Short mmCIF file of C-alpha atoms and ligand atoms in Angstrom, two decimals:
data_model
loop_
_atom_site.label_atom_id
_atom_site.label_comp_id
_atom_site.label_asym_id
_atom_site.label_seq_id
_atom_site.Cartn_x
_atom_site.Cartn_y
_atom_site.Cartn_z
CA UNK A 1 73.46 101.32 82.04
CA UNK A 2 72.94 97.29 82.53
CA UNK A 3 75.54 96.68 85.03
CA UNK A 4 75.08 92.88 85.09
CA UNK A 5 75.71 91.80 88.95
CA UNK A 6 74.92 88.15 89.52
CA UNK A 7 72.40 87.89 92.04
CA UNK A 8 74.35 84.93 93.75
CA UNK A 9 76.94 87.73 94.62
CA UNK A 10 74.23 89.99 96.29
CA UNK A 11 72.36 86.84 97.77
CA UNK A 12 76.34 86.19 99.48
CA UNK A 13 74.90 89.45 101.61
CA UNK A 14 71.50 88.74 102.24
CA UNK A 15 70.02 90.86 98.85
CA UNK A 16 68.19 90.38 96.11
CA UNK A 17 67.93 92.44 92.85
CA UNK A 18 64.41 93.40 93.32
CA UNK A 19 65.59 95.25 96.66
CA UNK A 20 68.69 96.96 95.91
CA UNK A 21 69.46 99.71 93.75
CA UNK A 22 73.39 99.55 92.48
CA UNK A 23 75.15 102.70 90.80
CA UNK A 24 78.77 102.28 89.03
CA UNK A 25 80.65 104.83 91.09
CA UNK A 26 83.94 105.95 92.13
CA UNK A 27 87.11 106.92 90.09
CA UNK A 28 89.71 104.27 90.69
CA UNK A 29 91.65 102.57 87.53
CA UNK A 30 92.03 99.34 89.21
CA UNK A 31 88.92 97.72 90.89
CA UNK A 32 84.90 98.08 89.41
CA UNK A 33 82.76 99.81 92.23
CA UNK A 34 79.21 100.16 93.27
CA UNK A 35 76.69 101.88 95.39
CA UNK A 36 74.50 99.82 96.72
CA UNK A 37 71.39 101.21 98.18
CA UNK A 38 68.90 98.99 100.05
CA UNK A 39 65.26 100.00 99.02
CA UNK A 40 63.20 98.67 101.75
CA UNK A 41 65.55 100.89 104.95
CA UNK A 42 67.65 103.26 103.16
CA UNK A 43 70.66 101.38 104.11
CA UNK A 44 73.97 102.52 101.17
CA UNK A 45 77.20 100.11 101.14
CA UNK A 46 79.72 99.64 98.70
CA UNK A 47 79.57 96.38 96.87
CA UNK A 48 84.13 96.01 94.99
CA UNK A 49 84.86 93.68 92.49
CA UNK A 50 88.32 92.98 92.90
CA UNK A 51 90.65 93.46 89.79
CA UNK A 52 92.08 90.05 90.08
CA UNK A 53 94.76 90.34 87.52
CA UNK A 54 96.39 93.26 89.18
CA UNK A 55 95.80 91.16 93.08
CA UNK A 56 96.71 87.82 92.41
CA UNK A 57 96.49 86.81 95.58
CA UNK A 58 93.07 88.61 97.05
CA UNK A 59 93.32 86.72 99.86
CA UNK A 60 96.37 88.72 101.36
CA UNK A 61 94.12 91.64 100.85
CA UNK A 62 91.52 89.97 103.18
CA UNK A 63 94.01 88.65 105.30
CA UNK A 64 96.34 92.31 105.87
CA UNK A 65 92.90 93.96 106.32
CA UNK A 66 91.12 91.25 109.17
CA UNK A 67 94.51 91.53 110.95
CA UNK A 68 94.80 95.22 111.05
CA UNK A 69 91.29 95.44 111.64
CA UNK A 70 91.72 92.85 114.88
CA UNK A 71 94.33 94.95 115.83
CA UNK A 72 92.93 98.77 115.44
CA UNK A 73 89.55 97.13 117.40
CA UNK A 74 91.63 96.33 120.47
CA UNK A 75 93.91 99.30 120.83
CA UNK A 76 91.44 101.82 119.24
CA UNK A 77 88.40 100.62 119.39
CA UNK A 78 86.99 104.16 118.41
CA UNK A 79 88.87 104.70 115.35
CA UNK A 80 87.17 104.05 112.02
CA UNK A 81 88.48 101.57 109.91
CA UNK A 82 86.06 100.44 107.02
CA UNK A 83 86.56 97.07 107.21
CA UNK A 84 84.84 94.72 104.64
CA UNK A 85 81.50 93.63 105.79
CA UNK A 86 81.08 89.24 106.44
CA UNK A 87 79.28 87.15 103.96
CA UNK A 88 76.12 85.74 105.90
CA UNK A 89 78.54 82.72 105.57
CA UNK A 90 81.47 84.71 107.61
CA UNK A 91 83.46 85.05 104.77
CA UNK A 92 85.26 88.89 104.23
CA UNK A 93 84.99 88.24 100.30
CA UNK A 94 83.15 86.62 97.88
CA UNK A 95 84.35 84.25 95.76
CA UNK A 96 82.55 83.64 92.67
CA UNK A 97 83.86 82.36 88.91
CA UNK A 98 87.04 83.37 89.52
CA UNK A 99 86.16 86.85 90.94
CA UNK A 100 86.20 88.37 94.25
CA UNK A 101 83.41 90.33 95.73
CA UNK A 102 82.97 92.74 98.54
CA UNK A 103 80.91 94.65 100.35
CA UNK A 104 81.70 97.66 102.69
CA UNK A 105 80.53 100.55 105.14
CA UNK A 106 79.25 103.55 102.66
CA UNK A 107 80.23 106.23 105.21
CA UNK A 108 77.34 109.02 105.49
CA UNK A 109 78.12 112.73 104.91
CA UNK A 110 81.16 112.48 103.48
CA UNK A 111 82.98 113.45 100.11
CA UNK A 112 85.70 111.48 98.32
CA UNK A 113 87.46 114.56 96.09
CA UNK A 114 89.33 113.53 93.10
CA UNK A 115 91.38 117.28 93.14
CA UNK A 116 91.45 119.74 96.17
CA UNK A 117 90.32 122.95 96.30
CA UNK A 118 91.30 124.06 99.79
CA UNK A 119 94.36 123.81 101.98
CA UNK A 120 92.26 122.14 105.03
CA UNK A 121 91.77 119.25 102.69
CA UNK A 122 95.24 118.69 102.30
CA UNK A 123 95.83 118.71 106.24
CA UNK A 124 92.72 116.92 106.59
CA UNK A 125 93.27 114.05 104.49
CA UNK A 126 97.33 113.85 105.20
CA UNK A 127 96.27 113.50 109.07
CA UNK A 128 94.26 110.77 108.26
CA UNK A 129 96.84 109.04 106.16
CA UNK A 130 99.64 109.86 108.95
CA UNK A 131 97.14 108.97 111.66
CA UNK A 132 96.52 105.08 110.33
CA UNK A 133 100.35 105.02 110.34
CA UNK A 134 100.87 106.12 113.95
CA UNK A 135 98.31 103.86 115.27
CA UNK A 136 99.83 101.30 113.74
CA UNK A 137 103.32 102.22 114.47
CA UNK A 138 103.86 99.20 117.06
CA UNK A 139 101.81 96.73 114.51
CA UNK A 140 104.44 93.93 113.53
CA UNK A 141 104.79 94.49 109.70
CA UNK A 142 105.94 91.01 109.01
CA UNK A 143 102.14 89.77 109.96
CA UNK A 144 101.65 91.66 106.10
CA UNK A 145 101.55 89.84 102.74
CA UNK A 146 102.22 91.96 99.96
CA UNK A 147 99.29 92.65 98.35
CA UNK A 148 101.35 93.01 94.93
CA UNK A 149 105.13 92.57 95.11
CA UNK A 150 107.76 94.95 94.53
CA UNK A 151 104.66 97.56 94.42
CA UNK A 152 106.61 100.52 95.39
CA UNK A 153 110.27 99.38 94.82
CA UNK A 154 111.54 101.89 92.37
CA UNK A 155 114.79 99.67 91.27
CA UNK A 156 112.30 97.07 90.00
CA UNK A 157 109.95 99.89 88.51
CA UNK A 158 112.46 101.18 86.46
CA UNK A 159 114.05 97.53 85.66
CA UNK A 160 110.31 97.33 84.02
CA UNK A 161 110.77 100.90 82.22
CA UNK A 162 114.42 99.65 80.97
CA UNK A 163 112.45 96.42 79.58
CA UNK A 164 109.51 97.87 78.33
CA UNK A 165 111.68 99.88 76.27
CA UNK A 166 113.72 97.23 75.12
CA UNK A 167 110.53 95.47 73.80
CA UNK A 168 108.49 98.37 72.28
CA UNK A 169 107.62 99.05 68.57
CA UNK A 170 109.73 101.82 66.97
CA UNK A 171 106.43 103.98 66.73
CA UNK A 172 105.90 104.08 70.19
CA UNK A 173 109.70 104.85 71.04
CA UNK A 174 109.45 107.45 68.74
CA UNK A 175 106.42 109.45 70.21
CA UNK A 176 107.47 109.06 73.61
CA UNK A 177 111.05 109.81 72.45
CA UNK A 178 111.34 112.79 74.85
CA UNK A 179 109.61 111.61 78.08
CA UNK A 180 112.08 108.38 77.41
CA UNK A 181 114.98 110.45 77.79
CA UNK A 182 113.94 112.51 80.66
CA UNK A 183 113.05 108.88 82.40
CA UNK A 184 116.76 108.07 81.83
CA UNK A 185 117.89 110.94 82.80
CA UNK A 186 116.32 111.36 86.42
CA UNK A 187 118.03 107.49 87.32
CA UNK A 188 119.68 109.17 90.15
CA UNK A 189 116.51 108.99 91.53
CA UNK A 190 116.53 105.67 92.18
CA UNK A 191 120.83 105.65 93.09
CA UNK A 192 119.17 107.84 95.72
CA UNK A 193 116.44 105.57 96.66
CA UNK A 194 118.93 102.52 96.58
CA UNK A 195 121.69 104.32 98.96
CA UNK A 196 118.89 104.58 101.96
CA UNK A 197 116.70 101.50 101.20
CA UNK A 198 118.33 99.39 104.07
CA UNK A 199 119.62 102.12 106.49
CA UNK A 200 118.04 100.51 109.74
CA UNK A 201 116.48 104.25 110.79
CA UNK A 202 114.42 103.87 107.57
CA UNK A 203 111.80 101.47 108.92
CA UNK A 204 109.30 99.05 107.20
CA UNK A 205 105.79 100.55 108.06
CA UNK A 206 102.20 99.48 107.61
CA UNK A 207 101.54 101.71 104.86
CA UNK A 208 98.45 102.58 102.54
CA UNK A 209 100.32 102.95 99.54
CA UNK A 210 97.63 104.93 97.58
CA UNK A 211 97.37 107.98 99.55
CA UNK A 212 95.59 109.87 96.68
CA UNK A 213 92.80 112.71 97.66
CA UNK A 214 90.27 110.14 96.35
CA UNK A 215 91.15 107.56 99.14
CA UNK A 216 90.13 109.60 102.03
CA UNK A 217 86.53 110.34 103.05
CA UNK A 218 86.26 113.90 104.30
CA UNK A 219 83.03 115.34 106.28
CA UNK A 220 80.68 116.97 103.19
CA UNK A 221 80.42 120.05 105.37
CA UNK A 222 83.42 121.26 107.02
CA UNK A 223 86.03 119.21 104.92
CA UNK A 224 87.12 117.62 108.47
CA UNK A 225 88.92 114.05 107.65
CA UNK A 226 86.91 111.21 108.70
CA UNK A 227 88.66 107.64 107.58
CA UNK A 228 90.74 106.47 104.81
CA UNK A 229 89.23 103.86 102.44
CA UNK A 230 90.67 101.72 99.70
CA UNK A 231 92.86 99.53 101.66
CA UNK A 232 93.94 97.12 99.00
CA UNK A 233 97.67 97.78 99.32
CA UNK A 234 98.14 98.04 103.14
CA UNK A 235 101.29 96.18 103.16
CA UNK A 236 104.55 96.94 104.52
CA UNK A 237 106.40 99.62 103.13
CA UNK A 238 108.65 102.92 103.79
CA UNK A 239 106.78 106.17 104.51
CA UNK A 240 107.83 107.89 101.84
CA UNK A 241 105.00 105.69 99.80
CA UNK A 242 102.26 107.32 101.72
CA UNK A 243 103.68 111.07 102.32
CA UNK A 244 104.91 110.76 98.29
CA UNK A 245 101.40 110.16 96.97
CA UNK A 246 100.07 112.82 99.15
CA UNK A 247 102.22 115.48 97.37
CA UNK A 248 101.32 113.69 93.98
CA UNK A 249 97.95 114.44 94.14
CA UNK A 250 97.50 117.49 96.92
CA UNK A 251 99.44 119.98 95.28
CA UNK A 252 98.67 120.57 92.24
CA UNK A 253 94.99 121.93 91.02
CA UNK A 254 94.49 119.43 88.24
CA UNK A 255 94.85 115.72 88.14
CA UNK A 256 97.07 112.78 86.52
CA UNK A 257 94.61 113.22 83.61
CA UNK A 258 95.11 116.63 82.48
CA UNK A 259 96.77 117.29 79.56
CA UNK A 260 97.76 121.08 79.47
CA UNK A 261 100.98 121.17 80.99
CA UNK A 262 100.64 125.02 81.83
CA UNK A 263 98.41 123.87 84.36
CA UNK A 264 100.64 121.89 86.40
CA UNK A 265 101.74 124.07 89.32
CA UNK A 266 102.00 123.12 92.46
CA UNK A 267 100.63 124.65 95.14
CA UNK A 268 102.74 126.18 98.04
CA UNK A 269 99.95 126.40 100.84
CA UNK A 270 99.18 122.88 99.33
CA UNK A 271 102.13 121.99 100.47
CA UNK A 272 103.04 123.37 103.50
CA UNK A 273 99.16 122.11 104.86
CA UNK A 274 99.93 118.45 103.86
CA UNK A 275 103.39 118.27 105.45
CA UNK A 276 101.99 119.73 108.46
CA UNK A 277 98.84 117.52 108.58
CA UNK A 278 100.87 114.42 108.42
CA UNK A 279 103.68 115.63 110.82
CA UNK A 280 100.68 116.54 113.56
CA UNK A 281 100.39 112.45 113.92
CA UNK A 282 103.68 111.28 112.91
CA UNK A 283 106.59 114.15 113.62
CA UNK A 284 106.97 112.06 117.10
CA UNK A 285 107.40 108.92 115.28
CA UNK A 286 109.63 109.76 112.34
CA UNK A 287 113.34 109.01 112.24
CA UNK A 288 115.97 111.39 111.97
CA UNK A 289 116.55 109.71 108.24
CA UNK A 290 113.00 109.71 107.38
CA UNK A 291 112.78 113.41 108.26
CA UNK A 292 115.39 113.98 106.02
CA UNK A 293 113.33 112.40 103.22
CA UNK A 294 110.59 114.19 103.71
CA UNK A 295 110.67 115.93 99.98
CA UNK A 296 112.47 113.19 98.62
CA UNK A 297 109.23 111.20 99.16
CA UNK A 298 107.54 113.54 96.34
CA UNK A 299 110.32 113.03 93.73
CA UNK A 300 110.21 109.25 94.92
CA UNK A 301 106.76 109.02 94.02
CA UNK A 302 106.13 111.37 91.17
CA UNK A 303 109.09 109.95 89.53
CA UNK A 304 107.42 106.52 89.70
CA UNK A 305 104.15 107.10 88.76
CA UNK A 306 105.56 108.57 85.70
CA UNK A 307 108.02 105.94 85.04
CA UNK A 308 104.67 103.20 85.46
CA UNK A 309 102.70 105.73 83.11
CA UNK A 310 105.26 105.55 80.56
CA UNK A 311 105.91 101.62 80.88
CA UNK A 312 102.40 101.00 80.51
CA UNK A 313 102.10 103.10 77.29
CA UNK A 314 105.31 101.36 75.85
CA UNK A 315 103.90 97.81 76.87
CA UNK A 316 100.71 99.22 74.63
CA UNK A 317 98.60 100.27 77.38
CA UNK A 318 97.65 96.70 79.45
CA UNK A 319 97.37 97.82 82.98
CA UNK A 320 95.94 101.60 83.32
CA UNK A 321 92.75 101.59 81.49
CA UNK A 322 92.61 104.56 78.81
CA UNK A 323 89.72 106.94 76.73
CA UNK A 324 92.40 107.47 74.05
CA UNK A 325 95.77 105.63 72.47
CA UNK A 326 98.29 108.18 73.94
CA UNK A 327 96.52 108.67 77.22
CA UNK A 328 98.91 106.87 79.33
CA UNK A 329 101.87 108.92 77.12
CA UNK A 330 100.03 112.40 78.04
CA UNK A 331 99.76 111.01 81.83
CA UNK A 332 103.57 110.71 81.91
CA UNK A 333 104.05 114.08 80.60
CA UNK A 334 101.99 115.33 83.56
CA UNK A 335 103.69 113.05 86.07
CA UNK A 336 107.56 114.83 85.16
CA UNK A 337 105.91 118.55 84.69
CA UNK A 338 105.16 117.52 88.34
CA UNK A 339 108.13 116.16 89.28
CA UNK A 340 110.08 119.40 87.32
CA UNK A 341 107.94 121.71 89.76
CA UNK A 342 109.30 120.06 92.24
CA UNK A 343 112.75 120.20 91.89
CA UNK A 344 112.34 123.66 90.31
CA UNK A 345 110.72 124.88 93.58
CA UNK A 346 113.10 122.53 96.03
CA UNK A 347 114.65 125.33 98.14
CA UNK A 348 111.24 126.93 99.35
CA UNK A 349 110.12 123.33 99.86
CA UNK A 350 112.65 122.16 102.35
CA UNK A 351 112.00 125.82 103.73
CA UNK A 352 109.21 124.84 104.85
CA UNK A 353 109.71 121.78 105.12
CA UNK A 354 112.45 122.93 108.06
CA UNK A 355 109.85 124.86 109.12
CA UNK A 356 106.87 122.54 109.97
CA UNK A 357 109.65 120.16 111.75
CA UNK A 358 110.80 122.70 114.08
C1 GN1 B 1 95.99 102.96 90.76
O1 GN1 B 1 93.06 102.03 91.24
P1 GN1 B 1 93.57 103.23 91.91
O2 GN1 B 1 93.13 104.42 91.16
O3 GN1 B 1 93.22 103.26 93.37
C2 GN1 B 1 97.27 102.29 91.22
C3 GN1 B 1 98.08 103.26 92.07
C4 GN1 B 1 98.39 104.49 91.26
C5 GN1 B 1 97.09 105.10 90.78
C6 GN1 B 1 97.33 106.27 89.86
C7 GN1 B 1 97.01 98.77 92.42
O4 GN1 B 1 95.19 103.23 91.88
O5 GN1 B 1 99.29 102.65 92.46
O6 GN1 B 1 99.09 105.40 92.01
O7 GN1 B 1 96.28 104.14 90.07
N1 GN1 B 1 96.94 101.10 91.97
C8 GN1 B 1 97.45 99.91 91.62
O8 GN1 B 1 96.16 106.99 89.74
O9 GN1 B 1 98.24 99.79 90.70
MG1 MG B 2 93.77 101.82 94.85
#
């Protein structure tokens, strides 16, 4: 494939076409991303363009990333934090016809998984996830820019849904007709969110905000976690964003893309490992009221994602890219299977939920 880089964006970094070898990789719906392999030392980075109509502003990226990064060097100087690589100029992106390049570590001997397929994955990644969060536990959240506002505020989500649906064609009401009404009727979902939203034991955080399996780098051998990547929406937030994605996308065998619903299970060792791998960094650090919203973060989350899935396909599909019309329509009938298995299996959850705490 003719992947069409500018060589003023590689030259930004000191390459030239005729000595790098760039491959179109990764599985992300929002930025375009490369492997770029140095021929002459064998050297791999990751070259981003950043998808500037969903980050307006990529400088709050660069700026929320530089400032965590200042911070995590001089408190944890050990702890890996793939930073973006400097511009020979010094800059931490690119700027170049209106898009923003960057370049970043490639971390050796490691595996980015887009499903899991083992319990010690789950821990794994959800330590790494709750680790970034403990470290930065004393990090002063209002240093943060959003990176896109109102990201994970569910009253605003829904406001969307509400308007989407106001505006869409009859057709489209009509073949999401079902997944509409079960949107409408899980509201109290975001009455629930609402009631706690400003409780002052329910904290702003740094968080990641796209804790998915695919956003953590594990060792290619023993599955241990070795750094979280994709830091594009470290901004402040509650933890149920990051602990919420987690159970999105660790429990169940198959991903947001899978269309037979008999698949969608989730997975009870799945579960227990990730709740435990996140509470071994942050069970010290967690209020009272944000342990008691420990499964709430799933429903939070899975409930959104299907509510954004299902505004997206009533706006006509403009934000999640899609192989097929009613892609975004079948990835919102995943989303509330999910959400279904949750509630359906609440009881043993907050079993062990009660379990892992004590
Ligand atoms: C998007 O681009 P990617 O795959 O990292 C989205 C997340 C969703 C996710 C669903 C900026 O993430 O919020 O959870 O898709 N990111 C943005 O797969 O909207
Ligand atoms: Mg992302």
């Amino acid at each position: 494939m003719e992947l069409n880089i500018d060589e003023d964006i590689l030259k930004a970094y000191g390459f030239t076409l005729d000595i790098v070898n760039l491959q179109q990789i990764g599985s992300g719906h929002i930025n375009r991303t490369y492997l770029l392999s140095a021929l002459q030392n064998d050297k791999q980075y990751i070259l981003q363009n950043i998808n500037v109509h969903v980050f307006k502003d990529p400088f709050a990226i660069a700026n929320n990333i530089e400032a965590v990064a200042d911070y995590l060097k001089a408190n944890n100087p050990d702890y890996l934090f793939p930073a973006p690589i400097p511009t020979l100029h010094g800059e931490l992106m690119f700027a170049h016809h209106g898009d923003y390049w960057r370049l970043l570590p490639f971390v050796a001997n490691t595996m980015a998984y887009d499903t899991l397929s083992d319990p010690k994955q789950a821990y794994e990644a959800a330590k790494q996830f709750g680790k970034l969060s403990r470290l930065l536990n004393h990090f002063d959240t209002a240093v943060l820019k959003p990176t896109i506002p109102g990201f994970h505020n569910l009253s605003w989500r829904y406001e969307q849904f509400t308007f989407a649906l106001s505006q869409a064609t009859a057709v489209l009401k009509q073949n999401a007709n079902h997944e509409i009404e079960t949107a409408l009727r899980h509201h109290f979902i975001v009455d629930y969110y609402k009631s706690y939203e400003h409780r002052k034991d329910f904290p702003n955080r740094v968080m990641h905000h796209d804790t998915k399996i695919s956003n953590v780098l594990l060792n290619e051998e023993d599955n241990t976690g070795i750094c979280v990547i994709d830091l594009d929406t470290l901004m402040p937030g509650k933890f149920i964003s990051d602990l919420g994605d987690m159970m999105r996308t660790y429990l169940c065998a198959y991903a947001e893309n899978e269309t037979d619903l008999n698949k969608i299970k989730i997975r009870l060792p799945y579960f227990k490992a990730t709740v435990e791998g996140y509470l071994s960094e942050m069970a010290n650090i967690l209020t009272p009221t944000e342990k008691e919203l420990i499964l709430f973060s799933g429903k939070y989350i899975i409930y959104m994602q299907a509510l954004r899935f299902l505004t997206d396909y009533l706006n006509g599909s403009i934000y999640y890219p899609i192989a097929y019309p009613t892609q975004n329509l079948d990835r919102t009938k995943n989303q509330l299977k999910l959400l279904n298995e949750l509630f359906e299996n609440e009881k043993i959850l907050q079993d062990i939920i009660e379990e892992c705490l004590s």
